[in-house]
XYZ file of C-alpha atoms in Angstrom:
302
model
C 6.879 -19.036 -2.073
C 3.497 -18.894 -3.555
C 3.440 -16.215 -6.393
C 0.138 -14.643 -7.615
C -1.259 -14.497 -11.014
C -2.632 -12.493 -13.498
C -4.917 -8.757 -12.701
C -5.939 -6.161 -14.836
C -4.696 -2.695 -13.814
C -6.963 -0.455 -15.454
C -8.783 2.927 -14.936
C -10.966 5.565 -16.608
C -10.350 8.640 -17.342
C -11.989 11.364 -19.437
C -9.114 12.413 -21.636
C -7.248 8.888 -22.334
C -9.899 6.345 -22.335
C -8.988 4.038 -19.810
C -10.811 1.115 -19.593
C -13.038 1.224 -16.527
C -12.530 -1.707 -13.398
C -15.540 -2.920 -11.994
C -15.137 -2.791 -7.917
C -15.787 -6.974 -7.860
C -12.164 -7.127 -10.250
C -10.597 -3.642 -8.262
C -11.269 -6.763 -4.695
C -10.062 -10.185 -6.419
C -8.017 -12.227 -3.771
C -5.107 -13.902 -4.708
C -6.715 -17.405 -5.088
C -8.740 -16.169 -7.872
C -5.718 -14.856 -9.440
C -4.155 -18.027 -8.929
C -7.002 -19.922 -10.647
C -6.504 -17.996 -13.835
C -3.046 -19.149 -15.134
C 0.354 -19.029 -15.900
C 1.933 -15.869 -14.142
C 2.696 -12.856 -16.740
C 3.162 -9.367 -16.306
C 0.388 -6.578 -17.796
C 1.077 -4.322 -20.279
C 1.235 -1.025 -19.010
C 0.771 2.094 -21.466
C 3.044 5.028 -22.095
C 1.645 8.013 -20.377
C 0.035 10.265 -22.833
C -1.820 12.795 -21.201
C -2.682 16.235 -22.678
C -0.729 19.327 -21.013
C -3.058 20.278 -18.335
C -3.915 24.156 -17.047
C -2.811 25.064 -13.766
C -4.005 23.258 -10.588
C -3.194 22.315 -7.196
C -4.170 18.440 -5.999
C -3.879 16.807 -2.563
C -2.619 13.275 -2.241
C -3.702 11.263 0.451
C -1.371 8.338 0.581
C -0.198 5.275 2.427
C 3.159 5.651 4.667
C 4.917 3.213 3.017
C 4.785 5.129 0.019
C 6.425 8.007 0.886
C 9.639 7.603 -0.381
C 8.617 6.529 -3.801
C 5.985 9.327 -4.413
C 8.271 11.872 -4.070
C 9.645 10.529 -7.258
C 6.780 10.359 -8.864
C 5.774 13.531 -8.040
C 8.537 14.716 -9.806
C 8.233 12.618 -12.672
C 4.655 13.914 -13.397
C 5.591 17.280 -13.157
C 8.288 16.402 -16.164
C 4.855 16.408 -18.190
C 2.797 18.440 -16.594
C 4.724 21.455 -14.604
C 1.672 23.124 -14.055
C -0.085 20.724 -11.731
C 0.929 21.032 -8.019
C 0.744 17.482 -6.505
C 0.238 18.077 -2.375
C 1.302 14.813 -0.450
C -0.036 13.763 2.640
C 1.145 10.415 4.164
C 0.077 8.464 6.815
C -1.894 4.729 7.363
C -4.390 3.765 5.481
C -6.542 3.581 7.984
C -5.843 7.479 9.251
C -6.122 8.859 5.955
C -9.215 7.431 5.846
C -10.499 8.529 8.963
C -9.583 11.570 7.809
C -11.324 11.818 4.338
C -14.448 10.016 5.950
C -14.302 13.455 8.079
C -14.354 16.013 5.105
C -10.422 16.331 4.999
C -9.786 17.981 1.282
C -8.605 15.346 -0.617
C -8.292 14.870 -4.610
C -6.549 11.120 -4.376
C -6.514 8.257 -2.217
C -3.173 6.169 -2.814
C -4.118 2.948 0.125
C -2.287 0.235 1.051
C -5.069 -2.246 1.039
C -8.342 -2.585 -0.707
C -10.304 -2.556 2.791
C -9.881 1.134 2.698
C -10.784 2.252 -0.547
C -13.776 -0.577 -0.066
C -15.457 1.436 2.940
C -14.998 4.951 1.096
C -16.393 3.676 -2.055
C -19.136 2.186 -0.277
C -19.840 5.364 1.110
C -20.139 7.228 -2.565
C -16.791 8.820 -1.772
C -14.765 7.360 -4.527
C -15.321 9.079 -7.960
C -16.947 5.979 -9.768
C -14.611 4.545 -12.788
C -11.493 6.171 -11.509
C -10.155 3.263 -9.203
C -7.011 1.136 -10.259
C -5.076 -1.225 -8.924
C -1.706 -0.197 -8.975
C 0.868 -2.494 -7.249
C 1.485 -5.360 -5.144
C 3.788 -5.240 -2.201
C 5.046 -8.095 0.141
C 5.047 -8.263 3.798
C 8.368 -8.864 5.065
C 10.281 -9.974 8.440
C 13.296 -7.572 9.149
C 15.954 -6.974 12.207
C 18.794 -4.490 12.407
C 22.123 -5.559 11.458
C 24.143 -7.242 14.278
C 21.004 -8.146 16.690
C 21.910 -11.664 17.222
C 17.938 -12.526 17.101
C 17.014 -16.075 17.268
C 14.254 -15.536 14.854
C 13.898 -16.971 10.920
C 10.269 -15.596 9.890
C 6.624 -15.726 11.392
C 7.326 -19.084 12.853
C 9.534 -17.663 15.644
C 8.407 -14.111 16.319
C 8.327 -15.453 20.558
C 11.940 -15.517 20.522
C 12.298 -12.106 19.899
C 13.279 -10.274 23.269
C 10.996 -7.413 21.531
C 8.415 -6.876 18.462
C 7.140 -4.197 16.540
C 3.800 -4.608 14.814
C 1.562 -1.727 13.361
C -1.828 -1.841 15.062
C -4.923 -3.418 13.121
C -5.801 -0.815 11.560
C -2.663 -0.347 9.997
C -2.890 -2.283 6.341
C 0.898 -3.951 7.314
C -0.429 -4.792 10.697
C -3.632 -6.798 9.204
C -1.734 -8.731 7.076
C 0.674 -9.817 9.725
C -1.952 -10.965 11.941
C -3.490 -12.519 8.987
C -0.602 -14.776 8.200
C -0.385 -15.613 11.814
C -3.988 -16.631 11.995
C -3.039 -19.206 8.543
C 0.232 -20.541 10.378
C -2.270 -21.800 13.536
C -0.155 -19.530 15.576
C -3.427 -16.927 16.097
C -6.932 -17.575 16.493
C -9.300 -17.468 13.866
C -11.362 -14.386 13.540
C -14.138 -12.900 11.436
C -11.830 -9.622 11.079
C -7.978 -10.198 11.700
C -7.540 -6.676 12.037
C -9.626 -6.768 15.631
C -6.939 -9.311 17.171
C -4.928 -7.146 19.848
C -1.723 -6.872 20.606
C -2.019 -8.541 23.969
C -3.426 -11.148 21.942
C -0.538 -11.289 19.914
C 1.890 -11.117 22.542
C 0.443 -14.338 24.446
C 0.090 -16.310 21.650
C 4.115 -15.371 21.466
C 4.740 -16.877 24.603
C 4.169 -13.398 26.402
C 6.761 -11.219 24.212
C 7.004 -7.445 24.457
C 5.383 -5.457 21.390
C 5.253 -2.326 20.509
C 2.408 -0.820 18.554
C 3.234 1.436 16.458
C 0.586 3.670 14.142
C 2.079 3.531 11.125
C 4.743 0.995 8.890
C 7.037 4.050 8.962
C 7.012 3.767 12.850
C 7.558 0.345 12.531
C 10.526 0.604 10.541
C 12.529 3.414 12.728
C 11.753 1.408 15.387
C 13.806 -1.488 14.460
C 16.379 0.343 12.337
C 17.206 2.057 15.402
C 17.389 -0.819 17.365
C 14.585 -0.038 19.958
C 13.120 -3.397 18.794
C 14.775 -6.365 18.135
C 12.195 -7.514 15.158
C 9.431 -6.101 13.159
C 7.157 -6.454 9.827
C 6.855 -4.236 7.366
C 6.610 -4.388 3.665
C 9.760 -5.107 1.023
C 9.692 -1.243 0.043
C 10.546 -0.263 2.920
C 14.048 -0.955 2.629
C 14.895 1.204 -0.203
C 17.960 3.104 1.095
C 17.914 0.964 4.314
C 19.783 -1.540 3.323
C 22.798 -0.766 5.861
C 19.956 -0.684 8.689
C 17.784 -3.574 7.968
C 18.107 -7.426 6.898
C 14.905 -9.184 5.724
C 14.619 -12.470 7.678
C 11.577 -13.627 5.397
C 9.513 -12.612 2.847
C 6.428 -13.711 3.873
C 4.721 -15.797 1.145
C 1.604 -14.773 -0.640
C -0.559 -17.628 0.376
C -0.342 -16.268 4.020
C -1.210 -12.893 3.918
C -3.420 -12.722 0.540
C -2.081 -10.047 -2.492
C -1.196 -6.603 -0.736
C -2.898 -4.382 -3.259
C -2.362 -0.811 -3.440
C -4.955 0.711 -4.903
C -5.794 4.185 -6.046
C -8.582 6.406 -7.087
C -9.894 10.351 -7.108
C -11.943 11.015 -4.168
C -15.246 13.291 -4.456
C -13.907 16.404 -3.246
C -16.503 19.313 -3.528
C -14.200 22.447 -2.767
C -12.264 20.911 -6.293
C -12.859 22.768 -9.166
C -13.069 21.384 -13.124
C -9.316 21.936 -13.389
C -8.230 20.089 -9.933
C -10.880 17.032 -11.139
C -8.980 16.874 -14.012
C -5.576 16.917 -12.541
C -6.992 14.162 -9.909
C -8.355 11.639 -12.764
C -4.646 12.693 -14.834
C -2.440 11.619 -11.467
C -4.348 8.228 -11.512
C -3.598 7.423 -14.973
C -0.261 8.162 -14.407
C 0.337 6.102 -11.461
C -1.070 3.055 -13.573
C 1.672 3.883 -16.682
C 4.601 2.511 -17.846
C 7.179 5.625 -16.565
C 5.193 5.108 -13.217
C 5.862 1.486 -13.031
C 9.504 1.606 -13.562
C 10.519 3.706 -10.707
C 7.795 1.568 -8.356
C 9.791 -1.172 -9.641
C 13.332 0.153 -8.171
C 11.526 0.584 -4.970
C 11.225 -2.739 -4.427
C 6.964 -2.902 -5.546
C 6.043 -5.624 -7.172
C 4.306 -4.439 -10.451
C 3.549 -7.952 -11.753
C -0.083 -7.808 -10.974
């Protein structure tokens, strides 16, 4: 399994001086990363932020980062009990439907860079304040005791059923993008466009079900309703008795599955909510943060 290289995970901030991440670094595939060297993890620096004044702040963030946010959550508020952290979680791509709509929002946690990418093109994204804060891997799972015939990507047609997040889903791109590099899918300008019909012949004409978000994905086959899904390697923290991983997909196939985050422009926020946004950045990217992403399975070796 191909593993990726050295990144930067860096962001500014007012109070601590972060160092600020151009958007050209904030996008580097994993080939570039590759290019640079011997693998090594990056430092990551204590949280130090001053004891803010009371505010309320609304997280929009990926599904598959439920779970571990509610930790974090908690964590901040260990240093700063006066800052009210609101999460909202759903795909990527919903969330930012959403914010593109004028949905209040003081953070954007995503799942992929494509996201962030359109809302910073569109001067949502509060400039200096985006990080890159962990890597995730896409995996292939079943529920204990299926029987399935399939190993990994190679066999998803045996399946007598799949369960795939829709293209616009950040889990279901970078399935159909590994499927495109093992020949098994066309190539397209924009894997995220392929359909599931698509999909399904391509599979020999297997049944899928699209689901909306990885979250769907993964009750779907920890239930047994389908026989196989992807989702990412996070997603089995505290599933362990309901799913088995038949692959970890490799890097090379589906690219580095960056989460990154960053304060969105949100005008109803006053000076004391900005500040608590640009604070719950820099504390995603610290050391305290990083540990308990770690025992959720992330991979924090950028």
């Amino acid at each position: 399994m191909m593993k990726k290289m050295v990144a930067l995970c860096a962001v500014c901030t007012m109070a601590a001086g972060f160092l600020a991440v151009p958007a050209a670094a904030a996008s580097s595939t994993s080939e570039s990363r590759a290019a640079s060297g011997a693998e090594s993890v990056a430092e990551r620096p204590a949280y130090s932020g001053e004891k803010l004044s009371s505010a309320s702040i609304t997280l929009f963030a990926a599904k598959s980062l439920n779970q571990v946010m509610e930790e974090l959550i908690v964590k901040y508020n260990a240093f700063q009990p006066d800052v009210k952290v609101v999460g909202s979680y759903d795909s990527s791509g919903t969330l930012m439907t959403q914010i593109e709509e004028g949905a209040p929002c003081d953070v954007f946690f995503s799942a992929a860079q494509k996201q962030m990418d359109e809302l910073s093109d569109k001067g949502m994204i509060e400039k200096n304040t985006r990080a890159d804060v962990v890597n995730n891997q896409v995996c292939v799972v079943t529920y204990p005791g299926s029987g399935t015939k399939v190993t990994g990507l190679e066999n998803l047609g045996d399946a007598s059923s799949l369960a795939i997040a829709d293209g616009s889903v950040p889990v279901g791109k970078y399935t159909r993008e590994a499927l495109v590099n093992l020949g098994i899918l066309r190539k397209a300008e924009d894997a995220s466009r392929i359909t599931t019909a698509e999909i399904s012949e391509a599979l020999g004409g297997v049944t899928i079900n699209e689901c909306a978000n990885v979250g769907a994905v993964t009750a779907a086959v920890s239930e047994g309703s389908d026989e196989v899904g992807t989702v990412y390697v996070s997603d089995l923290h505290g599933l362990g008795d309901k799913l088995e991983i038949l692959e970890k997909v490799p890097y090379d196939l589906t690219g580095d599955v960056i989460y990154p985050a960053a304060q969105v422009k949100n005008p109803e926020a006053d000076d004391a909510e900005k500040t608590a946004a640009q604070d719950f950045v820099q504390f995603l990217c610290s050391a305290e943060a990083q540990t308990i992403f770690d025992s959720y399975g992330f991979d924090t070796n950028l």
